[in-house]
């Protein structure tokens, strides 16, 4: 929400800002979609669907690409080993594919913000 507001975007991804500076670096965090809408360059990952449902239901939930939500079904129950070796291990390939797709869509990838 903060980054969207800094760039003058509303909850539907439409630019409503007042400064050319907001548009100047829009492509750092957003891709321009059809209809002059902007979509965040974001991959959202969690081991349980509840947090993803909360993001989708939030005021900016419709901004994100549905394909960029990667989540498991059960979570790790705050157990690091379960998240690392079992539940999380099952999602790694899918996460890498989504991150790769986002990276390949960039003109000049310079880094990741986590």
Coordinates of C-alpha atoms in Angstrom, one line a residue:
X1 CA 0.0 0.0 0.0
X2 CA 2.8 2.4 0.8
X3 CA 4.6 1.9 -2.4
X4 CA 1.4 2.2 -4.4
X5 CA 0.6 5.5 -2.6
X6 CA 4.1 6.8 -3.2
X7 CA 3.6 6.2 -6.9
X8 CA 0.1 7.7 -7.0
X9 CA -1.8 4.5 -7.6
X10 CA -5.2 3.7 -6.2
X11 CA -6.5 0.2 -5.2
X12 CA -7.3 -0.7 -8.7
X13 CA -3.9 0.1 -10.1
X14 CA -4.9 3.4 -11.9
X15 CA -2.5 6.3 -11.7
X16 CA -4.1 9.2 -9.8
X17 CA -0.9 11.0 -8.8
X18 CA 0.0 14.6 -9.3
X19 CA 3.8 14.5 -10.1
X20 CA 5.8 13.4 -13.1
X21 CA 8.3 12.0 -10.6
X22 CA 5.8 9.4 -9.5
X23 CA 5.7 8.1 -13.1
X24 CA 9.4 8.3 -13.7
X25 CA 10.4 5.2 -11.8
X26 CA 7.0 3.4 -11.9
X27 CA 8.6 0.4 -13.7
X28 CA 10.8 -0.3 -10.7
X29 CA 7.9 -1.8 -8.8
X30 CA 5.1 -2.1 -11.4
X31 CA 4.4 -3.4 -14.9
X32 CA 2.0 -1.5 -17.0
X33 CA -1.0 -3.5 -18.0
X34 CA -3.8 -2.8 -20.4
X35 CA -6.0 0.2 -19.8
X36 CA -3.3 2.3 -18.2
X37 CA -3.3 0.1 -15.1
X38 CA -0.2 -0.9 -13.2
X39 CA 0.4 -4.3 -11.7
X40 CA 2.9 -4.9 -8.9
X41 CA 6.1 -6.9 -9.6
X42 CA 5.5 -9.1 -6.6
X43 CA 5.5 -12.8 -5.7
X44 CA 3.6 -13.6 -2.6
X45 CA 4.6 -16.8 -0.8
X46 CA 3.3 -18.6 2.3
X47 CA 2.8 -22.1 3.5
X48 CA -0.9 -21.6 4.3
X49 CA -3.7 -20.0 2.3
X50 CA -5.1 -17.8 5.1
X51 CA -2.6 -14.9 4.7
X52 CA -3.1 -14.9 0.9
X53 CA -6.8 -14.7 1.4
X54 CA -6.3 -11.7 3.7
X55 CA -4.1 -10.0 1.1
X56 CA -6.7 -10.7 -1.6
X57 CA -9.5 -9.3 0.6
X58 CA -7.6 -6.2 1.4
X59 CA -7.9 -2.8 -0.4
X60 CA -5.1 -3.6 -2.8
X61 CA -5.8 -7.3 -3.2
X62 CA -7.0 -7.0 -6.8
X63 CA -3.8 -5.3 -7.9
X64 CA -1.7 -8.5 -7.8
X65 CA -1.5 -11.1 -10.5
X66 CA -3.4 -14.2 -9.3
X67 CA -0.6 -16.4 -10.7
X68 CA 1.9 -14.8 -8.4
X69 CA 0.3 -16.1 -5.2
X70 CA 2.1 -19.3 -4.2
X71 CA 0.8 -21.0 -1.1
X72 CA 0.5 -24.4 0.5
X73 CA -2.5 -25.9 2.3
X74 CA -1.4 -26.7 5.8
X75 CA 1.3 -24.4 7.0
X76 CA 4.2 -25.3 9.2
X77 CA 2.7 -24.5 12.6
X78 CA 5.8 -22.3 13.5
X79 CA 8.0 -25.4 13.1
X80 CA 11.1 -24.4 11.1
X81 CA 12.1 -27.9 10.2
X82 CA 8.6 -28.7 8.8
X83 CA 8.6 -25.5 6.8
X84 CA 12.1 -26.1 5.5
X85 CA 12.1 -29.8 4.8
X86 CA 8.5 -30.8 4.1
X87 CA 5.8 -28.2 3.4
X88 CA 8.2 -25.5 2.1
X89 CA 10.2 -28.0 0.0
X90 CA 7.0 -28.9 -1.9
X91 CA 6.6 -25.2 -3.0
X92 CA 10.2 -24.5 -4.0
X93 CA 9.8 -25.4 -7.7
X94 CA 6.6 -23.4 -8.1
X95 CA 8.2 -20.3 -6.3
X96 CA 11.3 -20.5 -8.5
X97 CA 9.1 -20.6 -11.7
X98 CA 7.1 -17.6 -10.6
X99 CA 10.2 -15.6 -9.7
X100 CA 11.9 -16.6 -12.9
X101 CA 8.9 -15.4 -14.9
X102 CA 8.9 -12.1 -13.2
X103 CA 12.6 -11.7 -13.6
X104 CA 12.4 -12.5 -17.3
X105 CA 9.8 -9.8 -17.8
X106 CA 12.3 -7.2 -16.6
X107 CA 14.5 -5.1 -19.0
X108 CA 17.3 -4.7 -16.5
X109 CA 16.9 -6.7 -13.3
X110 CA 19.0 -5.2 -10.5
X111 CA 17.9 -7.0 -7.5
X112 CA 15.1 -8.4 -5.2
X113 CA 13.4 -6.7 -2.3
X114 CA 12.3 -9.1 0.3

